[in-house]
PDB file of C-alpha atoms in Angstrom:
ATOM      1  CA  MET C  25       0.181   0.020   0.410  1.00 46.00           C
ATOM      2  CA  ARG C  26       2.742   2.392   0.852  1.00 48.00           C
ATOM      3  CA  ARG C  27       4.701   2.269  -2.647  1.00 54.00           C
ATOM      4  CA  THR C  28       1.205   2.081  -4.057  1.00 51.00           C
ATOM      5  CA  ALA C  29       0.607   5.522  -2.417  1.00 47.00           C
ATOM      6  CA  ILE C  30       4.467   7.154  -3.233  1.00 45.00           C
ATOM      7  CA  ALA C  31       3.386   5.986  -6.919  1.00 51.00           C
ATOM      8  CA  MET C  32       0.512   7.994  -7.500  1.00 50.00           C
ATOM      9  CA  ILE C  33       2.465  10.501  -5.736  1.00 44.00           C
ATOM     10  CA  LEU C  34       4.832  10.360  -8.345  1.00 45.00           C
ATOM     11  CA  ALA C  35       2.220  10.243 -11.266  1.00 51.00           C
ATOM     12  CA  VAL C  36       0.467  13.310  -9.804  1.00 47.00           C
ATOM     13  CA  LEU C  37       4.101  15.012 -10.290  1.00 45.00           C
ATOM     14  CA  VAL C  38       4.411  13.741 -13.299  1.00 47.00           C
ATOM     15  CA  LEU C  39       1.208  14.786 -14.904  1.00 47.00           C
ATOM     16  CA  ALA C  40       1.731  18.625 -13.618  1.00 43.00           C
ATOM     17  CA  GLY C  41       4.259  18.702 -16.315  1.00 46.00           C
ATOM     18  CA  CYS C  42       1.554  17.152 -18.773  1.00 50.00           C
ATOM     19  CA  LYS C  43      -0.711  19.429 -20.832  1.00 54.00           C
ATOM     20  CA  SER C  44      -3.444  18.676 -18.062  1.00 65.00           C
ATOM     21  CA  GLU C  45      -6.266  20.856 -16.923  1.00 85.00           C
ATOM     22  CA  ASN C  46      -7.376  20.996 -12.654  1.00 92.00           C
ATOM     23  CA  LYS C  47      -9.991  19.977 -11.312  1.00 94.00           C
ATOM     24  CA  MET C  48     -12.235  22.862 -11.095  1.00 94.00           C
ATOM     25  CA  ALA C  49     -12.228  22.769 -15.431  1.00 93.00           C
ATOM     26  CA  GLN C  50     -12.582  18.959 -15.667  1.00 93.00           C
ATOM     27  CA  PHE C  51     -14.942  18.238 -12.912  1.00 95.00           C
ATOM     28  CA  GLY C  52     -17.128  21.460 -12.722  1.00 95.00           C
ATOM     29  CA  GLU C  53     -20.259  19.319 -13.119  1.00 95.00           C
ATOM     30  CA  ILE C  54     -19.580  17.811 -10.170  1.00 96.00           C
ATOM     31  CA  TYR C  55     -18.816  20.732  -8.321  1.00 95.00           C
ATOM     32  CA  ARG C  56     -21.653  21.941  -9.561  1.00 95.00           C
ATOM     33  CA  GLU C  57     -24.023  18.732  -8.500  1.00 95.00           C
ATOM     34  CA  ARG C  58     -22.451  17.794  -5.398  1.00 95.00           C
ATOM     35  CA  PRO C  59     -23.737  14.322  -5.936  1.00 96.00           C
ATOM     36  CA  THR C  60     -23.473  12.010  -2.719  1.00 96.00           C
ATOM     37  CA  THR C  61     -24.333   8.281  -3.328  1.00 97.00           C
ATOM     38  CA  ILE C  62     -23.397   6.564  -6.948  1.00 98.00           C
ATOM     39  CA  TYR C  63     -23.971   2.936  -8.045  1.00 98.00           C
ATOM     40  CA  VAL C  64     -21.411   0.868  -9.955  1.00 97.00           C
ATOM     41  CA  ALA C  65     -23.385  -0.782 -12.757  1.00 97.00           C
ATOM     42  CA  PRO C  66     -22.593  -3.653 -14.388  1.00 96.00           C
ATOM     43  CA  LEU C  67     -19.229  -3.820 -16.921  1.00 96.00           C
ATOM     44  CA  ASN C  68     -20.067  -3.532 -20.272  1.00 97.00           C
ATOM     45  CA  ASP C  69     -16.938  -6.089 -22.144  1.00 97.00           C
ATOM     46  CA  ARG C  70     -16.541  -5.436 -25.409  1.00 97.00           C
ATOM     47  CA  SER C  71     -12.866  -6.855 -25.027  1.00 96.00           C
ATOM     48  CA  LEU C  72     -11.872 -10.465 -26.976  1.00 94.00           C
ATOM     49  CA  ARG C  73     -11.691 -13.598 -25.733  1.00 94.00           C
ATOM     50  CA  ARG C  74      -9.491 -16.313 -27.771  1.00 93.00           C
ATOM     51  CA  ALA C  75     -11.521 -19.234 -29.506  1.00 94.00           C
ATOM     52  CA  VAL C  76     -10.460 -22.120 -27.103  1.00 94.00           C
ATOM     53  CA  ARG C  77      -8.117 -24.566 -29.215  1.00 95.00           C
ATOM     54  CA  THR C  78      -5.237 -24.917 -26.774  1.00 95.00           C
ATOM     55  CA  VAL C  79      -4.441 -25.122 -23.072  1.00 93.00           C
ATOM     56  CA  GLU C  80      -3.091 -21.248 -23.166  1.00 91.00           C
ATOM     57  CA  ASP C  81      -6.158 -19.999 -24.998  1.00 93.00           C
ATOM     58  CA  SER C  82      -7.969 -21.054 -21.511  1.00 94.00           C
ATOM     59  CA  VAL C  83      -5.422 -20.111 -19.692  1.00 92.00           C
ATOM     60  CA  TYR C  84      -5.791 -16.562 -21.325  1.00 94.00           C
ATOM     61  CA  ASN C  85      -9.560 -16.076 -21.306  1.00 95.00           C
ATOM     62  CA  ALA C  86      -9.614 -17.471 -17.407  1.00 95.00           C
ATOM     63  CA  ALA C  87      -7.271 -14.855 -16.826  1.00 95.00           C
ATOM     64  CA  VAL C  88      -9.006 -11.819 -17.964  1.00 97.00           C
ATOM     65  CA  ASN C  89     -12.027 -12.678 -17.132  1.00 97.00           C
ATOM     66  CA  THR C  90     -10.764 -12.598 -13.276  1.00 97.00           C
ATOM     67  CA  ALA C  91      -9.332  -9.727 -14.029  1.00 97.00           C
ATOM     68  CA  THR C  92     -12.627  -7.874 -15.363  1.00 97.00           C
ATOM     69  CA  LYS C  93     -14.413  -8.921 -12.392  1.00 96.00           C
ATOM     70  CA  GLN C  94     -11.377  -6.953 -10.276  1.00 97.00           C
ATOM     71  CA  LEU C  95     -11.998  -4.236 -12.319  1.00 97.00           C
ATOM     72  CA  TYR C  96     -15.483  -3.759 -10.732  1.00 97.00           C
ATOM     73  CA  LEU C  97     -14.921  -5.521  -7.598  1.00 95.00           C
ATOM     74  CA  THR C  98     -11.963  -2.561  -7.039  1.00 96.00           C
ATOM     75  CA  ALA C  99     -13.644   0.001  -8.567  1.00 97.00           C
ATOM     76  CA  SER C 100     -16.389   1.028  -5.304  1.00 96.00           C
ATOM     77  CA  ASP C 101     -13.009   1.192  -2.783  1.00 96.00           C
ATOM     78  CA  PRO C 102     -11.223   4.788  -3.885  1.00 97.00           C
ATOM     79  CA  LEU C 103     -15.082   6.348  -4.178  1.00 97.00           C
ATOM     80  CA  VAL C 104     -15.477   5.322  -0.676  1.00 96.00           C
ATOM     81  CA  PHE C 105     -12.124   6.243   0.255  1.00 95.00           C
ATOM     82  CA  ASN C 106     -13.153  10.247  -1.282  1.00 95.00           C
ATOM     83  CA  GLY C 107     -16.237  10.950   0.542  1.00 96.00           C
ATOM     84  CA  TYR C 108     -19.357   9.060  -1.366  1.00 97.00           C
ATOM     85  CA  TYR C 109     -21.441   6.750  -0.659  1.00 97.00           C
ATOM     86  CA  VAL C 110     -21.278   3.217  -2.644  1.00 97.00           C
ATOM     87  CA  LEU C 111     -24.315   0.637  -3.280  1.00 94.00           C
ATOM     88  CA  GLY C 112     -22.281  -2.834  -1.987  1.00 89.00           C
ATOM     89  CA  PRO C 113     -21.770  -5.133  -4.679  1.00 85.00           C
ATOM     90  CA  MET C 114     -25.123  -7.532  -2.796  1.00 88.00           C
ATOM     91  CA  ALA C 115     -27.443  -4.223  -3.540  1.00 91.00           C
ATOM     92  CA  SER C 116     -25.754  -3.474  -6.865  1.00 93.00           C
ATOM     93  CA  ALA C 117     -26.081  -6.934  -7.879  1.00 91.00           C
ATOM     94  CA  GLN C 118     -29.786  -6.724  -6.874  1.00 93.00           C
ATOM     95  CA  LEU C 119     -30.791  -3.795  -8.533  1.00 94.00           C
ATOM     96  CA  ALA C 120     -29.327  -4.726 -11.755  1.00 94.00           C
ATOM     97  CA  ALA C 121     -31.455  -7.931 -11.461  1.00 93.00           C
ATOM     98  CA  THR C 122     -34.389  -6.247 -10.868  1.00 93.00           C
ATOM     99  CA  ASP C 123     -34.244  -3.387 -12.728  1.00 93.00           C
ATOM    100  CA  GLY C 124     -32.858  -5.016 -16.046  1.00 91.00           C
ATOM    101  CA  ARG C 125     -32.635  -1.725 -17.774  1.00 95.00           C
ATOM    102  CA  THR C 126     -28.919  -2.536 -20.397  1.00 96.00           C
ATOM    103  CA  PHE C 127     -25.830  -0.930 -20.367  1.00 97.00           C
ATOM    104  CA  LYS C 128     -27.120   1.046 -23.508  1.00 96.00           C
ATOM    105  CA  GLN C 129     -30.398   1.758 -21.731  1.00 97.00           C
ATOM    106  CA  LEU C 130     -28.235   3.193 -18.513  1.00 97.00           C
ATOM    107  CA  ARG C 131     -25.292   5.344 -20.819  1.00 97.00           C
ATOM    108  CA  ASN C 132     -28.322   6.831 -23.230  1.00 97.00           C
ATOM    109  CA  GLU C 133     -31.784   6.937 -21.559  1.00 97.00           C
ATOM    110  CA  ASN C 134     -33.745   8.247 -18.977  1.00 97.00           C
ATOM    111  CA  ILE C 135     -32.587   7.266 -15.371  1.00 98.00           C
ATOM    112  CA  ASN C 136     -34.145  10.481 -13.431  1.00 97.00           C
ATOM    113  CA  ASP C 137     -36.144   7.448 -11.725  1.00 97.00           C
ATOM    114  CA  TYR C 138     -32.701   5.856  -9.790  1.00 97.00           C
ATOM    115  CA  TYR C 139     -32.441   9.353  -8.147  1.00 97.00           C
ATOM    116  CA  SER C 140     -36.329  10.247  -7.270  1.00 97.00           C
ATOM    117  CA  ASP C 141     -36.847   6.366  -6.421  1.00 96.00           C
ATOM    118  CA  LEU C 142     -33.749   5.488  -4.790  1.00 95.00           C
ATOM    119  CA  GLY C 143     -32.084   8.368  -4.224  1.00 96.00           C
ATOM    120  CA  VAL C 144     -28.992   7.829  -6.377  1.00 97.00           C
ATOM    121  CA  ASP C 145     -27.345  11.109  -8.109  1.00 98.00           C
ATOM    122  CA  ALA C 146     -24.959   9.028 -10.075  1.00 98.00           C
ATOM    123  CA  ILE C 147     -24.169   6.258 -12.171  1.00 98.00           C
ATOM    124  CA  LEU C 148     -20.876   4.920 -12.532  1.00 98.00           C
ATOM    125  CA  LEU C 149     -20.060   3.126 -16.436  1.00 98.00           C
ATOM    126  CA  MET C 150     -17.174   1.236 -17.074  1.00 98.00           C
ATOM    127  CA  THR C 151     -16.429  -0.610 -20.805  1.00 98.00           C
ATOM    128  CA  VAL C 152     -13.551  -2.862 -21.175  1.00 98.00           C
ATOM    129  CA  ASN C 153     -12.274  -1.415 -24.961  1.00 98.00           C
ATOM    130  CA  LEU C 154      -9.294  -4.023 -24.845  1.00 96.00           C
ATOM    131  CA  TRP C 155      -6.572  -6.368 -23.574  1.00 97.00           C
ATOM    132  CA  ASN C 156      -2.954  -6.791 -24.917  1.00 95.00           C
ATOM    133  CA  ALA C 157      -0.133  -8.571 -23.760  1.00 93.00           C
ATOM    134  CA  THR C 158       3.174  -9.391 -24.464  1.00 92.00           C
ATOM    135  CA  PHE C 159       5.730 -11.725 -22.669  1.00 90.00           C
ATOM    136  CA  ASN C 160       6.355  -9.171 -20.082  1.00 94.00           C
ATOM    137  CA  THR C 161       3.750  -5.870 -20.356  1.00 96.00           C
ATOM    138  CA  TRP C 162      -0.067  -6.823 -19.663  1.00 97.00           C
ATOM    139  CA  THR C 163      -2.146  -3.620 -21.313  1.00 97.00           C
ATOM    140  CA  VAL C 164      -5.882  -2.618 -20.821  1.00 98.00           C
ATOM    141  CA  GLU C 165      -8.147   0.319 -22.166  1.00 98.00           C
ATOM    142  CA  VAL C 166     -10.988   1.418 -19.867  1.00 98.00           C
ATOM    143  CA  GLU C 167     -13.259   4.065 -20.879  1.00 98.00           C
ATOM    144  CA  TYR C 168     -15.388   5.878 -17.175  1.00 98.00           C
ATOM    145  CA  THR C 169     -18.230   7.721 -17.699  1.00 98.00           C
ATOM    146  CA  LEU C 170     -20.182   9.013 -14.225  1.00 98.00           C
ATOM    147  CA  ARG C 171     -23.810  10.202 -15.161  1.00 98.00           C
ATOM    148  CA  SER C 172     -26.019  12.381 -12.847  1.00 98.00           C
ATOM    149  CA  THR C 173     -29.039  10.625 -12.787  1.00 98.00           C
ATOM    150  CA  ARG C 174     -30.321  14.999 -12.024  1.00 96.00           C
ATOM    151  CA  THR C 175     -29.835  15.950 -15.343  1.00 96.00           C
ATOM    152  CA  GLY C 176     -29.065  12.637 -17.180  1.00 97.00           C
ATOM    153  CA  SER C 177     -26.133  14.936 -18.456  1.00 97.00           C
ATOM    154  CA  GLU C 178     -21.803  13.372 -18.209  1.00 97.00           C
ATOM    155  CA  VAL C 179     -20.357  14.861 -15.453  1.00 97.00           C
ATOM    156  CA  MET C 180     -17.179  13.022 -15.762  1.00 97.00           C
ATOM    157  CA  HIS C 181     -15.500  11.240 -18.922  1.00 97.00           C
ATOM    158  CA  THR C 182     -12.335   8.838 -18.481  1.00 97.00           C
ATOM    159  CA  VAL C 183     -10.583   6.875 -21.665  1.00 97.00           C
ATOM    160  CA  ALA C 184      -7.199   5.138 -20.349  1.00 97.00           C
ATOM    161  CA  ARG C 185      -5.214   2.832 -21.319  1.00 97.00           C
ATOM    162  CA  ALA C 186      -3.012   1.272 -18.780  1.00 97.00           C
ATOM    163  CA  THR C 187       0.138  -0.881 -19.488  1.00 97.00           C
ATOM    164  CA  LYS C 188       1.953  -2.846 -16.212  1.00 97.00           C
ATOM    165  CA  MET C 189       5.589  -3.921 -17.450  1.00 96.00           C
ATOM    166  CA  LEU C 190       7.925  -6.269 -15.623  1.00 96.00           C
ATOM    167  CA  ARG C 191      11.693  -6.709 -15.605  1.00 95.00           C
ATOM    168  CA  THR C 192      13.218 -10.094 -16.872  1.00 94.00           C
ATOM    169  CA  ASP C 193      15.726 -12.354 -15.943  1.00 93.00           C
ATOM    170  CA  PHE C 194      18.610 -13.423 -18.138  1.00 90.00           C
ATOM    171  CA  LYS C 195      15.901 -16.341 -19.583  1.00 87.00           C
ATOM    172  CA  GLY C 196      13.802 -13.647 -20.639  1.00 86.00           C
ATOM    173  CA  ARG C 197      10.736 -14.272 -17.673  1.00 91.00           C
ATOM    174  CA  PRO C 198       9.232 -11.717 -16.481  1.00 93.00           C
ATOM    175  CA  ILE C 199      10.196 -11.034 -12.432  1.00 94.00           C
ATOM    176  CA  PRO C 200       7.328 -10.296 -10.486  1.00 93.00           C
ATOM    177  CA  LEU C 201       6.907  -7.282  -8.496  1.00 93.00           C
ATOM    178  CA  ARG C 202       6.744  -8.305  -4.441  1.00 93.00           C
ATOM    179  CA  GLU C 203       3.772  -6.785  -4.232  1.00 93.00           C
ATOM    180  CA  ASP C 204       2.513  -9.459  -7.479  1.00 94.00           C
ATOM    181  CA  GLN C 205       4.063 -12.592  -5.377  1.00 94.00           C
ATOM    182  CA  GLN C 206       2.050 -11.135  -2.206  1.00 95.00           C
ATOM    183  CA  PHE C 207      -1.405 -10.664  -4.329  1.00 95.00           C
ATOM    184  CA  ALA C 208      -0.647 -13.984  -6.100  1.00 95.00           C
ATOM    185  CA  ASP C 209      -0.296 -16.072  -2.920  1.00 95.00           C
ATOM    186  CA  ARG C 210      -3.043 -14.589  -1.007  1.00 94.00           C
ATOM    187  CA  TYR C 211      -5.855 -14.818  -3.957  1.00 93.00           C
ATOM    188  CA  GLY C 212      -4.675 -18.216  -4.901  1.00 94.00           C
ATOM    189  CA  CYS C 213      -4.100 -17.306  -9.241  1.00 94.00           C
ATOM    190  CA  ASP C 214      -1.375 -17.405 -11.316  1.00 93.00           C
ATOM    191  CA  LEU C 215       1.423 -14.583 -11.700  1.00 91.00           C
ATOM    192  CA  GLU C 216      -0.562 -13.435 -15.398  1.00 91.00           C
ATOM    193  CA  THR C 217      -3.693 -13.891 -13.805  1.00 96.00           C
ATOM    194  CA  ALA C 218      -2.074 -11.630 -10.953  1.00 96.00           C
ATOM    195  CA  GLN C 219      -0.402  -8.604 -13.399  1.00 96.00           C
ATOM    196  CA  ARG C 220      -3.671  -8.242 -15.071  1.00 97.00           C
ATOM    197  CA  CYS C 221      -5.507  -7.751 -11.328  1.00 97.00           C
ATOM    198  CA  ARG C 222      -2.948  -5.111  -9.928  1.00 97.00           C
ATOM    199  CA  LEU C 223      -3.166  -3.538 -13.313  1.00 97.00           C
ATOM    200  CA  VAL C 224      -6.808  -2.560 -12.686  1.00 98.00           C
ATOM    201  CA  GLU C 225      -6.617  -2.007  -9.659  1.00 97.00           C
ATOM    202  CA  VAL C 226      -3.735   0.683 -10.284  1.00 96.00           C
ATOM    203  CA  LEU C 227      -5.876   2.167 -12.759  1.00 97.00           C
ATOM    204  CA  ASN C 228      -9.072   2.183 -10.457  1.00 98.00           C
ATOM    205  CA  GLN C 229      -7.478   4.055  -8.469  1.00 96.00           C
ATOM    206  CA  PHE C 230      -5.905   6.256  -9.679  1.00 95.00           C
ATOM    207  CA  VAL C 231      -8.524   7.442 -12.566  1.00 96.00           C
ATOM    208  CA  LEU C 232     -11.687   8.039  -8.868  1.00 97.00           C
ATOM    209  CA  LYS C 233      -9.232   9.015  -6.494  1.00 94.00           C
ATOM    210  CA  ASP C 234      -8.550  11.635  -8.381  1.00 94.00           C
ATOM    211  CA  LEU C 235     -12.382  12.721  -8.505  1.00 96.00           C
ATOM    212  CA  PRO C 236     -13.730  15.864  -6.380  1.00 95.00           C
ATOM    213  CA  SER C 237     -14.541  15.279  -2.852  1.00 94.00           C
ATOM    214  CA  GLY C 238     -17.530  13.755  -1.683  1.00 93.00           C
ATOM    215  CA  THR C 239     -19.628  15.224   0.746  1.00 90.00           C
ATOM    216  CA  ARG C 240     -18.762  12.887   3.362  1.00 89.00           C
ATOM    217  CA  GLN C 241     -14.697  13.891   2.849  1.00 89.00           C
ATOM    218  CA  ARG C 242     -13.770  17.887   3.787  1.00 87.00           C
ATOM    219  CA  GLU C 243     -12.808  19.792   0.772  1.00 88.00           C
ATOM    220  CA  HIS C 244      -8.895  20.773   0.731  1.00 86.00           C
ATOM    221  CA  SER C 245      -9.258  24.881   0.070  1.00 84.00           C
ATOM    222  CA  LEU C 246      -6.722  24.122  -3.082  1.00 91.00           C
ATOM    223  CA  GLU C 247      -8.124  20.863  -4.378  1.00 94.00           C
ATOM    224  CA  ARG C 248     -10.152  22.798  -7.210  1.00 94.00           C
ATOM    225  CA  TYR C 249      -7.189  23.896  -8.173  1.00 93.00           C
ATOM    226  CA  ILE C 250      -4.968  20.986  -8.607  1.00 93.00           C
ATOM    227  CA  PRO C 251      -3.708  19.775 -11.927  1.00 92.00           C
ATOM    228  CA  THR C 252      -6.141  16.263 -12.691  1.00 92.00           C
ATOM    229  CA  HIS C 253      -5.491  13.700 -15.801  1.00 90.00           C
ATOM    230  CA  PRO C 254      -6.656  14.697 -19.142  1.00 90.00           C
ATOM    231  CA  GLU C 255     -10.383  12.934 -20.917  1.00 92.00           C
ATOM    232  CA  TYR C 256      -7.912  10.658 -22.998  1.00 94.00           C
ATOM    233  CA  PHE C 257      -4.367   9.326 -21.370  1.00 94.00           C
ATOM    234  CA  ASN C 258      -1.860   6.279 -21.118  1.00 96.00           C
ATOM    235  CA  LEU C 259      -1.186   4.841 -17.847  1.00 96.00           C
ATOM    236  CA  GLN C 260       2.431   2.949 -17.461  1.00 95.00           C
ATOM    237  CA  ILE C 261       3.069   1.057 -14.140  1.00 95.00           C
ATOM    238  CA  ASN C 262       7.401   0.656 -14.798  1.00 94.00           C
ATOM    239  CA  PRO C 263       8.824  -2.182 -13.107  1.00 93.00           C
ATOM    240  CA  ASP C 264       9.905  -0.753 -10.103  1.00 93.00           C
ATOM    241  CA  GLY C 265       6.000  -0.359  -9.357  1.00 91.00           C
ATOM    242  CA  SER C 266       6.274   3.846  -9.931  1.00 93.00           C
ATOM    243  CA  VAL C 267       3.473   5.064 -12.933  1.00 92.00           C
ATOM    244  CA  MET C 268       3.772   7.823 -15.495  1.00 90.00           C
ATOM    245  CA  ILE C 269       0.877   9.331 -17.269  1.00 88.00           C
ATOM    246  CA  VAL C 270       1.400  10.016 -20.793  1.00 79.00           C
ATOM    247  CA  PRO C 271      -1.345  12.319 -22.286  1.00 66.00           C
ATOM    248  CA  ALA C 272      -2.965   9.702 -25.686  1.00 65.00           C
ATOM    249  CA  ASP C 273      -1.796  12.433 -28.225  1.00 58.00           C
ATOM    250  CA  ASP C 274       1.528  12.279 -26.837  1.00 51.00           C
ATOM    251  CA  GLU C 275       1.516   8.519 -27.045  1.00 48.00           C
ATOM    252  CA  GLU C 276       4.145   9.011 -30.058  1.00 43.00           C
TER     253      GLU C 276
END
């Protein structure tokens, strides 16, 4: 946790040197509406799976499926940390099952009843667009949209492509960080799955902790003027665990 916190601080310092807006410019509607309660909707998974012809294909698909679930399950933690009320997993699952609206409907149609009937101020919608990997890198692209249930407008929209990199040994095998190994041991998963899960967890922390402070957390006097990430950007987790932010249009 300490290393993750340090990495986030380094990321903010790097971001300050990039072309970025401050929080008031990026999240002005959130500051005006001051949402309190957020519902994390079921994921929209558009990433491809492999046709199962070998054991490796099955392993790949299982790793991607697990990491996609991890993306959803770890989205609420940074929101709660930031001072928002978030519907718990059981309540969210029951709401999704009984409501029956599709992701597309939640994204585009009237959702005012979530506010008037349930007291939900905003819905977080996440789309996984792709997964890529090489022998020592793992990449995911996620689109985040926070939609107001009062006005139906998008109060936050972010598209981030995140990559986690590892060093390799003299045989070309990836060398996991201590935190990677601890994660794999704790959850009984292979290192491939651990890399993907830790990648989406760090991405959630970076994107969602950067939202304005919720009503349960006191806003710092300078918060609105702190630089924030661009709407489209690339996040890179380096082999030492540090994080580098690169605006999407500067990727080349």
